[in-house]
Tab-separated table of C-alpha atoms in Angstrom:
chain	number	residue	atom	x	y	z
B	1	UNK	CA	23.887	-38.595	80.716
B	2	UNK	CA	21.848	-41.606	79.874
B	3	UNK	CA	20.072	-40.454	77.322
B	4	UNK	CA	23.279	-38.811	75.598
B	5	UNK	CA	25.090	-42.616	75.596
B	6	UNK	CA	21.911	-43.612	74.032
B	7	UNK	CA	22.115	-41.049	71.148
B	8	UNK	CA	25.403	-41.817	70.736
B	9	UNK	CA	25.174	-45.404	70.568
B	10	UNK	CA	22.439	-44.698	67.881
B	11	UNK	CA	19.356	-46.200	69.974
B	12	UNK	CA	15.926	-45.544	70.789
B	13	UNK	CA	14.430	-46.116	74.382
B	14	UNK	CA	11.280	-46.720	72.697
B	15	UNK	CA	12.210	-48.806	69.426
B	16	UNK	CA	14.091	-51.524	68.577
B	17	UNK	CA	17.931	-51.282	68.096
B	18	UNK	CA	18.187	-50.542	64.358
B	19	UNK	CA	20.457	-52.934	61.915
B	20	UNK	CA	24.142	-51.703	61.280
B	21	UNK	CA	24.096	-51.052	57.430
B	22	UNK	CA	26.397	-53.628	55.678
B	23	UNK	CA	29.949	-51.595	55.241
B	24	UNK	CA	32.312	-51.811	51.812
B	25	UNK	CA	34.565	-54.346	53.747
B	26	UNK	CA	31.298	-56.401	53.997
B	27	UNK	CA	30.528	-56.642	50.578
B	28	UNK	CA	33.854	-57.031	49.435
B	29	UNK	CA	33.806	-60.137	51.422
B	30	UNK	CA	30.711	-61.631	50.061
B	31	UNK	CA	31.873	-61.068	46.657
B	32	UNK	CA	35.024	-62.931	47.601
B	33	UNK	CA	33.334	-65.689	48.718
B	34	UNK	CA	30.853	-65.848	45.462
B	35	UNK	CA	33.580	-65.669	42.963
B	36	UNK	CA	35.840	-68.258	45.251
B	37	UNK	CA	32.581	-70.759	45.004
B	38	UNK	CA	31.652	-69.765	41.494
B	39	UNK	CA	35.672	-70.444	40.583
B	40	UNK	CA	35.672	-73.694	43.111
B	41	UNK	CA	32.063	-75.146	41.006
B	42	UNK	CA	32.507	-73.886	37.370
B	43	UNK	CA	34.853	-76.709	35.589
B	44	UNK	CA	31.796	-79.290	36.817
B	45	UNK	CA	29.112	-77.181	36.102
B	46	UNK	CA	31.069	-77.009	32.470
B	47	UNK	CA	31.468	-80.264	32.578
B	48	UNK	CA	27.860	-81.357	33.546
B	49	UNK	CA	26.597	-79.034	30.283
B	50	UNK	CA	29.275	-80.102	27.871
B	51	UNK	CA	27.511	-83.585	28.740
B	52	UNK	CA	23.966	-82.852	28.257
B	53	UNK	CA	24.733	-80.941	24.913
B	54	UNK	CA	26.655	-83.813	24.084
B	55	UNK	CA	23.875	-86.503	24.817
B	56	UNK	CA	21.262	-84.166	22.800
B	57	UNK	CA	23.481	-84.009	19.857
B	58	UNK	CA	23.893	-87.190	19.603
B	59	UNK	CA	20.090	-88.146	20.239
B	60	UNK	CA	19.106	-85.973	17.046
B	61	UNK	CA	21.771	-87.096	14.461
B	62	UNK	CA	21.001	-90.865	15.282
B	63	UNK	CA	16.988	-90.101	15.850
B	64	UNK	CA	17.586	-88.578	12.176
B	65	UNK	CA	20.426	-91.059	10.877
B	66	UNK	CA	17.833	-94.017	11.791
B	67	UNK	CA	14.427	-92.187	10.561
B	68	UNK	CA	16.263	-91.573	7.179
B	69	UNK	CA	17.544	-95.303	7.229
B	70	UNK	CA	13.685	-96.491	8.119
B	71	UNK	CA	12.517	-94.369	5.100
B	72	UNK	CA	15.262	-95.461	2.419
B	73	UNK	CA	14.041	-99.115	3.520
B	74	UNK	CA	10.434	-98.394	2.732
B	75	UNK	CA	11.277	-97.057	-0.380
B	76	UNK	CA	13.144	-99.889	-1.514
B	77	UNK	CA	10.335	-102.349	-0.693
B	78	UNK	CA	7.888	-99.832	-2.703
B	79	UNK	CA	10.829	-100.433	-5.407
B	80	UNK	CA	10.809	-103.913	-5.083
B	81	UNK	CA	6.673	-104.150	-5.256
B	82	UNK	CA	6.578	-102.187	-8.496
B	83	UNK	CA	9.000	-104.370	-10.355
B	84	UNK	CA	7.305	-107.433	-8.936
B	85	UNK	CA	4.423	-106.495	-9.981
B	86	UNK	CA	5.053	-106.343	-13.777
B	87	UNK	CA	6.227	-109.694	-13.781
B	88	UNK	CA	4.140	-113.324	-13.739
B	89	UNK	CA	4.606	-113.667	-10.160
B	90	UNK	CA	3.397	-110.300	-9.518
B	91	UNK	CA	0.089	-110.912	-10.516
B	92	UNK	CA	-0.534	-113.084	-7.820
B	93	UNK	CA	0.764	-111.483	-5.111
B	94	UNK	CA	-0.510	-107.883	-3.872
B	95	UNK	CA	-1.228	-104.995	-5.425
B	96	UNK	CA	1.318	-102.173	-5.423
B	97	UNK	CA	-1.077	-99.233	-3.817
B	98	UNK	CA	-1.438	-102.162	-1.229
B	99	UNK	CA	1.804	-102.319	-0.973
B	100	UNK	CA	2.485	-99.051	-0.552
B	101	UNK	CA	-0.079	-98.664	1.959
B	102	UNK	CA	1.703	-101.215	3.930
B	103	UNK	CA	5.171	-100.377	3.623
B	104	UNK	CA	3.994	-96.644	5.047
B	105	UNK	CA	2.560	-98.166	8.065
B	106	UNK	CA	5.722	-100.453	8.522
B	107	UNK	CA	7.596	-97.123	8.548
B	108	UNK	CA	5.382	-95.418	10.794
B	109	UNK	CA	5.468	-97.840	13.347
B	110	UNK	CA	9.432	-98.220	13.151
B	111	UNK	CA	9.766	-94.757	13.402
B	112	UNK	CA	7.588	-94.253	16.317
B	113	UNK	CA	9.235	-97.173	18.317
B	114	UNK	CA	12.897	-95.631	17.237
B	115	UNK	CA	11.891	-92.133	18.195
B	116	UNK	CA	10.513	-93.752	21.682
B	117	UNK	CA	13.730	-95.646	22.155
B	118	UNK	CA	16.277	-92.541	21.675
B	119	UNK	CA	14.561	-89.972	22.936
B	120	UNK	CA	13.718	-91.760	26.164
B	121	UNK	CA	17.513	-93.218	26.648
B	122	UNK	CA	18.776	-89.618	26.194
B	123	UNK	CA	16.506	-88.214	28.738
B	124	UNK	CA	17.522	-90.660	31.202
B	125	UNK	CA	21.102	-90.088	30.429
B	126	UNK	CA	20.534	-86.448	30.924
B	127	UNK	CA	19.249	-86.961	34.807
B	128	UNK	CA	21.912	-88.736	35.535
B	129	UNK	CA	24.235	-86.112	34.058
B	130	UNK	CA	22.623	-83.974	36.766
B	131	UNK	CA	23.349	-86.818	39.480
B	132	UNK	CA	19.761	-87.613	40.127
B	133	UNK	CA	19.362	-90.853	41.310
B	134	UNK	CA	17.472	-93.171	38.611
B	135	UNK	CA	16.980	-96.347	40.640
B	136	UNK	CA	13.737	-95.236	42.354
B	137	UNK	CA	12.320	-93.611	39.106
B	138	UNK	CA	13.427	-96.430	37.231
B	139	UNK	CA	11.635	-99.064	40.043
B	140	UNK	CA	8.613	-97.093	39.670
B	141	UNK	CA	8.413	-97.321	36.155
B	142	UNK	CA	8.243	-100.558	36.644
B	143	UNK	CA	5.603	-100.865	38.844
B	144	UNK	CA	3.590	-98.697	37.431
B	145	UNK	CA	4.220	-101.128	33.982
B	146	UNK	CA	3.834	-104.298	35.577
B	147	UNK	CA	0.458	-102.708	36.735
B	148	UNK	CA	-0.393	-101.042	33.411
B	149	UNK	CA	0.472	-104.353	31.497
B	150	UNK	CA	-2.261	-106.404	33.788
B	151	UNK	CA	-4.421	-103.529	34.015
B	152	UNK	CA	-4.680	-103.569	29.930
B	153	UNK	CA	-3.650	-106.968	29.071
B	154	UNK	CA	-6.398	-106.602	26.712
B	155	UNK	CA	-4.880	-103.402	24.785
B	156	UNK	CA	-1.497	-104.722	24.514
B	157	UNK	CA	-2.315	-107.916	23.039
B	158	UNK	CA	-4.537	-105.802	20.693
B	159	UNK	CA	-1.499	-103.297	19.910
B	160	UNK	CA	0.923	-106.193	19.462
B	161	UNK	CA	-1.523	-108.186	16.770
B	162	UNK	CA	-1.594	-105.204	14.694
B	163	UNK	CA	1.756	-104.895	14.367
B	164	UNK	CA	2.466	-108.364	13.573
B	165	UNK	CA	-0.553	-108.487	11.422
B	166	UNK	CA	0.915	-105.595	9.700
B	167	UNK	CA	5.023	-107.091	9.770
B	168	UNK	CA	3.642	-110.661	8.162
B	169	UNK	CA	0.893	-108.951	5.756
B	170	UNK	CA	-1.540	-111.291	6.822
B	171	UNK	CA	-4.667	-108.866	5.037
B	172	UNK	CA	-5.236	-105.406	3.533
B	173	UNK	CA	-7.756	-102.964	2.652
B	174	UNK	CA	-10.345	-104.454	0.386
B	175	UNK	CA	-9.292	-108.442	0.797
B	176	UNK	CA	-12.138	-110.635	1.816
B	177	UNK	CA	-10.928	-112.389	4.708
B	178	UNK	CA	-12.613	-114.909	7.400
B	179	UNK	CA	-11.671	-114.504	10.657
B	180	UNK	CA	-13.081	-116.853	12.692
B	181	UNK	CA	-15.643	-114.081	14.764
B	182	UNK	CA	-16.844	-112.151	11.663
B	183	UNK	CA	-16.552	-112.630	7.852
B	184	UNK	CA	-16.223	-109.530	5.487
B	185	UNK	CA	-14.841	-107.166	2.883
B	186	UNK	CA	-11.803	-105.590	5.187
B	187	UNK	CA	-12.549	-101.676	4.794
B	188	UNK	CA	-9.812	-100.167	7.651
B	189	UNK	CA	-6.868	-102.091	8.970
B	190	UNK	CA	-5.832	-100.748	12.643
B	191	UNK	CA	-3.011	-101.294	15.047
B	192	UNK	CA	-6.050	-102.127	17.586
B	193	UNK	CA	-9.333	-103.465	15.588
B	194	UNK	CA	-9.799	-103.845	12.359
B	195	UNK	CA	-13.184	-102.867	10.208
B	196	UNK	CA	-15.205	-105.480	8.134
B	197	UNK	CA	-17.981	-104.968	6.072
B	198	UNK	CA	-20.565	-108.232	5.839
B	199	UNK	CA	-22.263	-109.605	3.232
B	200	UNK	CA	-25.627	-108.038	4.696
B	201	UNK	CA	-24.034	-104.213	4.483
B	202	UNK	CA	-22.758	-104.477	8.256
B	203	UNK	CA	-19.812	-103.384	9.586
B	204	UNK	CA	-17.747	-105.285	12.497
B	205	UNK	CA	-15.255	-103.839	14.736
B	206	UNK	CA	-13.037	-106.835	15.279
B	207	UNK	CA	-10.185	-106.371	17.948
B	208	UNK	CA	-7.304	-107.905	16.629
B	209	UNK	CA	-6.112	-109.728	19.720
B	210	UNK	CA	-9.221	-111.830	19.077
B	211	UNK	CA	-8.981	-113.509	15.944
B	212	UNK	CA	-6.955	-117.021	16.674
B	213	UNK	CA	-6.892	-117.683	12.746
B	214	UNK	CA	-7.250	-115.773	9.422
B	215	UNK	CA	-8.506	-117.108	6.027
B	216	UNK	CA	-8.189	-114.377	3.352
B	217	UNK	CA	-10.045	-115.253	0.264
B	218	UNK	CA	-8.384	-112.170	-1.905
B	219	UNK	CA	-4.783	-113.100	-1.982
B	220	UNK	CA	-3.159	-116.086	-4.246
B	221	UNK	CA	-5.968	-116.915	-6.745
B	222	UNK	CA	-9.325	-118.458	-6.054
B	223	UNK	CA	-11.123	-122.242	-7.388
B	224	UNK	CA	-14.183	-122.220	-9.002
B	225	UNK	CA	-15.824	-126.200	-8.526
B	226	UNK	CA	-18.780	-127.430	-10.360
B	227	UNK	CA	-20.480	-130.286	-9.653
B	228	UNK	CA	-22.238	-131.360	-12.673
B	229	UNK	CA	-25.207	-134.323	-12.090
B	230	UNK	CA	-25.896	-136.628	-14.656
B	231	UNK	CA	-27.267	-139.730	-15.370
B	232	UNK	CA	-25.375	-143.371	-15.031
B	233	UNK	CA	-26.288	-144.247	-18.342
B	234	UNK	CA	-24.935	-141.170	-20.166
B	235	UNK	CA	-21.213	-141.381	-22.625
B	236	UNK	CA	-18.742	-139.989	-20.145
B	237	UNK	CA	-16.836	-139.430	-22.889
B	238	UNK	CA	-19.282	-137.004	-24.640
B	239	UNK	CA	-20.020	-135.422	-21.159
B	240	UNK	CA	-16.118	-134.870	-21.298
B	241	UNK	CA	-16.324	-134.091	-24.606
B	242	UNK	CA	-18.716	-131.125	-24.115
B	243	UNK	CA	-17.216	-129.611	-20.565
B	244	UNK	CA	-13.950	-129.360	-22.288
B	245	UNK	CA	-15.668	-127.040	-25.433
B	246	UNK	CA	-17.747	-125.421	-22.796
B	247	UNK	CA	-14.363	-124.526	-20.949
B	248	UNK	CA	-12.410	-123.348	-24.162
B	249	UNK	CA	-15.309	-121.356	-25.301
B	250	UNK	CA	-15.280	-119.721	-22.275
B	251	UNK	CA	-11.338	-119.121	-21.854
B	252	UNK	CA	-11.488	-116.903	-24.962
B	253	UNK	CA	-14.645	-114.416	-24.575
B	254	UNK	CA	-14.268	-111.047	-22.480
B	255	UNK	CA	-14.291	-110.691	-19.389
B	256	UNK	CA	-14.054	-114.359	-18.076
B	257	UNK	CA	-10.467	-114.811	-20.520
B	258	UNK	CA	-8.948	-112.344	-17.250
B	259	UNK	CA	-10.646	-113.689	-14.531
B	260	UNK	CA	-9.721	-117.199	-15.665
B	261	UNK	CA	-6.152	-117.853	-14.214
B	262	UNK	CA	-5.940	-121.296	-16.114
B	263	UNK	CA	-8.004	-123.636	-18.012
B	264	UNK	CA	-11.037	-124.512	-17.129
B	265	UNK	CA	-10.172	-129.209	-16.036
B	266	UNK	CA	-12.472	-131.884	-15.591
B	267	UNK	CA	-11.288	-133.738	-12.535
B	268	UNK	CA	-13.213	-136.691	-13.655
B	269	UNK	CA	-15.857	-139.059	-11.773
B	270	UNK	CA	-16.590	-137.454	-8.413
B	271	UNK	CA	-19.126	-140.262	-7.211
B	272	UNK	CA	-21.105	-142.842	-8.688
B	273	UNK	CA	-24.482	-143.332	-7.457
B	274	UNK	CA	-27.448	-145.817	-8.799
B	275	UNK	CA	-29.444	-143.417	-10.171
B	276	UNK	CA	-27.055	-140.858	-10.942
B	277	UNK	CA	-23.236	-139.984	-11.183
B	278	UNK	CA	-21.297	-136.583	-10.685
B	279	UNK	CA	-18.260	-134.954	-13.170
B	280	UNK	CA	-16.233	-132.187	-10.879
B	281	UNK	CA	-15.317	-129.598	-13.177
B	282	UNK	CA	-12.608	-127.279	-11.416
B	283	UNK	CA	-10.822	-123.945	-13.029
B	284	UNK	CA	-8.527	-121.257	-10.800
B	285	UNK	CA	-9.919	-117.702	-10.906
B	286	UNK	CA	-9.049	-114.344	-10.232
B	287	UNK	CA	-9.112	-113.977	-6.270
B	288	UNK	CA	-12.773	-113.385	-5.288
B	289	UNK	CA	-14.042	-113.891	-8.854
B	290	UNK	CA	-14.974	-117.862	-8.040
B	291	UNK	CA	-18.485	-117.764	-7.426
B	292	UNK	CA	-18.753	-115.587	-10.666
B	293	UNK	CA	-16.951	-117.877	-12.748
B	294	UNK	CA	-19.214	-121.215	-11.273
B	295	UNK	CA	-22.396	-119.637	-12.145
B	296	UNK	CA	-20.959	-118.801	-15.501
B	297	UNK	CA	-19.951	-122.235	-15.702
B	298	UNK	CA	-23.287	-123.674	-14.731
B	299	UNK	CA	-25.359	-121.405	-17.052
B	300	UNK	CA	-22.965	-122.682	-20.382
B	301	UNK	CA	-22.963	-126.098	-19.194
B	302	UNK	CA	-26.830	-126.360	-18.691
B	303	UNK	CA	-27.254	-125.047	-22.369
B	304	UNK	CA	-24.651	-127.108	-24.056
B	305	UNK	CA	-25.864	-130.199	-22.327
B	306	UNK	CA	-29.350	-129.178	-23.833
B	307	UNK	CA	-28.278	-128.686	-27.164
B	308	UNK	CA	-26.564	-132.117	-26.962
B	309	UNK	CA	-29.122	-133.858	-25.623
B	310	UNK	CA	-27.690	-135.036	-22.221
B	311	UNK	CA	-29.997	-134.915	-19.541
B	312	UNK	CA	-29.174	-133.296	-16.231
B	313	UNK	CA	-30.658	-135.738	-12.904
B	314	UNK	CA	-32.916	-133.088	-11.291
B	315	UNK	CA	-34.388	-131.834	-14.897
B	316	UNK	CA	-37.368	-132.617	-16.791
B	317	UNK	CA	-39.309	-136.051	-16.312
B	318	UNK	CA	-38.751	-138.366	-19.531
B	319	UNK	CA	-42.016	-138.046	-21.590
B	320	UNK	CA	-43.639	-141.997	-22.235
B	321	UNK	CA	-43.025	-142.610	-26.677
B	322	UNK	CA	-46.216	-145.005	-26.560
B	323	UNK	CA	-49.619	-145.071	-24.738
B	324	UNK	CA	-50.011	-147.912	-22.265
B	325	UNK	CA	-52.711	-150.488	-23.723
B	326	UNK	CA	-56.465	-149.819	-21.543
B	327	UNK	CA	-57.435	-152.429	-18.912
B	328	UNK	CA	-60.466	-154.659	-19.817
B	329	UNK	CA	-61.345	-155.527	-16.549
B	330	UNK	CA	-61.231	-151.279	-15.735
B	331	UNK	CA	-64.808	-151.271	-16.962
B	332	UNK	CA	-66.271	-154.219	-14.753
B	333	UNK	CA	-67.634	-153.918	-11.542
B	334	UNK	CA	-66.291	-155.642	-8.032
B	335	UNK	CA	-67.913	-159.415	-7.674
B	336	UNK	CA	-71.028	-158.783	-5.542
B	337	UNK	CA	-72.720	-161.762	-3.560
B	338	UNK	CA	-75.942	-159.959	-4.576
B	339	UNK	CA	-74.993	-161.075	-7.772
B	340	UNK	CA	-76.719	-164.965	-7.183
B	341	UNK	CA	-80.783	-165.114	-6.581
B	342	UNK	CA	-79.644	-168.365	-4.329
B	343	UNK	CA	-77.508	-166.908	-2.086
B	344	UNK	CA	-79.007	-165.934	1.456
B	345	UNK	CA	-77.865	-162.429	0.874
B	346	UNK	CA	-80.434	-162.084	-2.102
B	347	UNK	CA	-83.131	-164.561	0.013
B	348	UNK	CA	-82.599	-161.883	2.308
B	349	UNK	CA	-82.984	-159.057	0.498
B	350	UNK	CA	-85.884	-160.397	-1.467
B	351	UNK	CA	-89.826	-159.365	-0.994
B	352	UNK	CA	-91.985	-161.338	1.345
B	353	UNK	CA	-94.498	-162.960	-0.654
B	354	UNK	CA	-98.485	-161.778	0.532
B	355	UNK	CA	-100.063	-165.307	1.231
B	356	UNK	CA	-103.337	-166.133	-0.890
B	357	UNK	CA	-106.742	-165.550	-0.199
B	358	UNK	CA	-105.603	-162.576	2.357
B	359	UNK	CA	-108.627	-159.936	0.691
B	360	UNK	CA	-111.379	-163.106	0.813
């Protein structure tokens, strides 16, 4: 009897009781309850998407509206450069390649910063479209850029140099600049360091949050200065005279008439001295053609102040026109108290007399 209720109840003495199988009603019921939550949840799950795709559209037309806007803007200053540059004023300012080189890093950099900017507000916006709270991730991001920002002080005053550097056009690729730490021919410009070469074929890494002050010797035009060292006694008006033809000669031959930006001035009397007195001669050059254009200088100066006969202090010792008369008294000799038999030097110095008779 047992044993039958068992079997009927579908049980085993032995085993476990065995699950009841979910029945139709069951799963009718489930379903139900799915579509009743699906049907309760869908209009903000819409909602919530229509959002997001909202936020990324947006994102990528102005992430492409302001890319397009950075690029039109460097092409009108490469625009701007090139008609510049066929005028007077052009000549002094930059190159165009340079230029061009410039205004593409410019655009870089914008692009990169607008690109950071939008696609980093629209991610944002999409976690909160999702409810997540921001204020913790945003704290931490703070934090961790507080700590970043003291950890690398060094980088970020690097980073921000070169951009400035770059903004203001303070040097370029193949200016000779000064910069305080190293002196060079610039041969890479960096957002971080930029690359020198020295005078002695060595190249310098110089960080750019380092240099306090920059002289660049390549932009504008250059001075040539002579100094030229005469005597007090010369014409100043032939010295004059001569610098000015030496200066005009020189404007019209090949290849000093380009690198000669204007004429070639004498200042006038730089010092006056007892024995000497110095003319500045002065001329602006082609940017890093001085020190060309001052040896030039000195080399037709020296030879025209030859030909003309006016000496140069530091040159050749004046040659005597007339022998000096001979000295009479060269030949004779010192007074000598030798000289007198009566003096007690010579009584001194004279043989003893043998006395008489001595060999009797």
């Amino acid at each position: 009897m047992f044993l039958s209720v068992l079997s009927t109840a579908g049980t085993d003495p032995d085993d476990k009781p065995t699950p009841k199988p979910p029945s139709l009603e069951d799963a009718q019921e489930s379903a139900t309850n799915a579509a009743s939550w699906i049907e309760q949840n869908w209009s903000a799950w819409l909602g919530i998407g229509l959002r997001i795709l909202l936020i990324v559209a947006v994102a990528v037309v102005l992430r492409v509206v302001v890319r397009r806007s950075i690029t039109k803007f460097v092409d009108r200053m490469n625009r701007t450069s090139q008609s510049a540059n066929g005028t007077a004023l052009g000549g002094l300012l930059v190159n165009v390649e340079r230029r061009r080189q410039r205004s593409q890093a410019i655009g870089s950099v914008l692009r990169s910063v607008a690109s950071f900017l939008i696609l980093g507000t629209a991610a944002l916006m999409v976690l909160g479209a999702f409810q997540i709270n921001l204020a913790p991730l945003l704290a931490s991001a703070g934090v961790a850029g507080v700590a970043i920002g003291f950890g690398a002080r060094n980088l970020v005053t690097d980073f921000l140099s070169g951009v400035f550097m770059i903004l203001e056009d303070q040097y370029g690729v193949g200016d000779s600049i000064d910069a305080g730490v190293a002196s060079g021919e610039v041969i890479e410009v960096g957002l971080r360091v930029t690359k020198l070469r020295g005078e002695d074929g060595e190249i310098w890494y110089v960080r750019n949050g380092e240099v306090k002050r920059i002289g660049n010797l390549s932009q504008g035009w250059s001075t040539a200065g002579v100094d030229v060292t005469v005597r007090p006694d010369e014409d100043l008006e032939k010295v004059k005279e001569k610098l000015v033809e030496v200066g005009e000669t020189m404007a019209k031959d090949e290849p000093w008439n380009e690198r000669l930006w204007g004429p070639v001035e004498v200042l006038g009397l730089d010092s006056v001295l007892l024995d000497s007195m110095v003319v500045r001669v002065s001329a602006k050059t082609m940017p890093g053609n001085a020190l060309g254009v001052e040896r030039e200088l000195r080399w037709r100066i020296k030879r025209a102040f030859d030909a003309a006969g006016i000496r140069i202090v530091g040159g050749l010792p004046l040659q005597a026109t007339e022998e000096a008369a001979a000295d009479p008294s060269a030949g004779m000799a010192a007074p000598s108290a030798y000289a007198s038999t009566t003096s007690p030097q010579s009584l001194a110095a004279s043989p003893i007399t043998p006395p008489p008779n001595l060999s009797k």
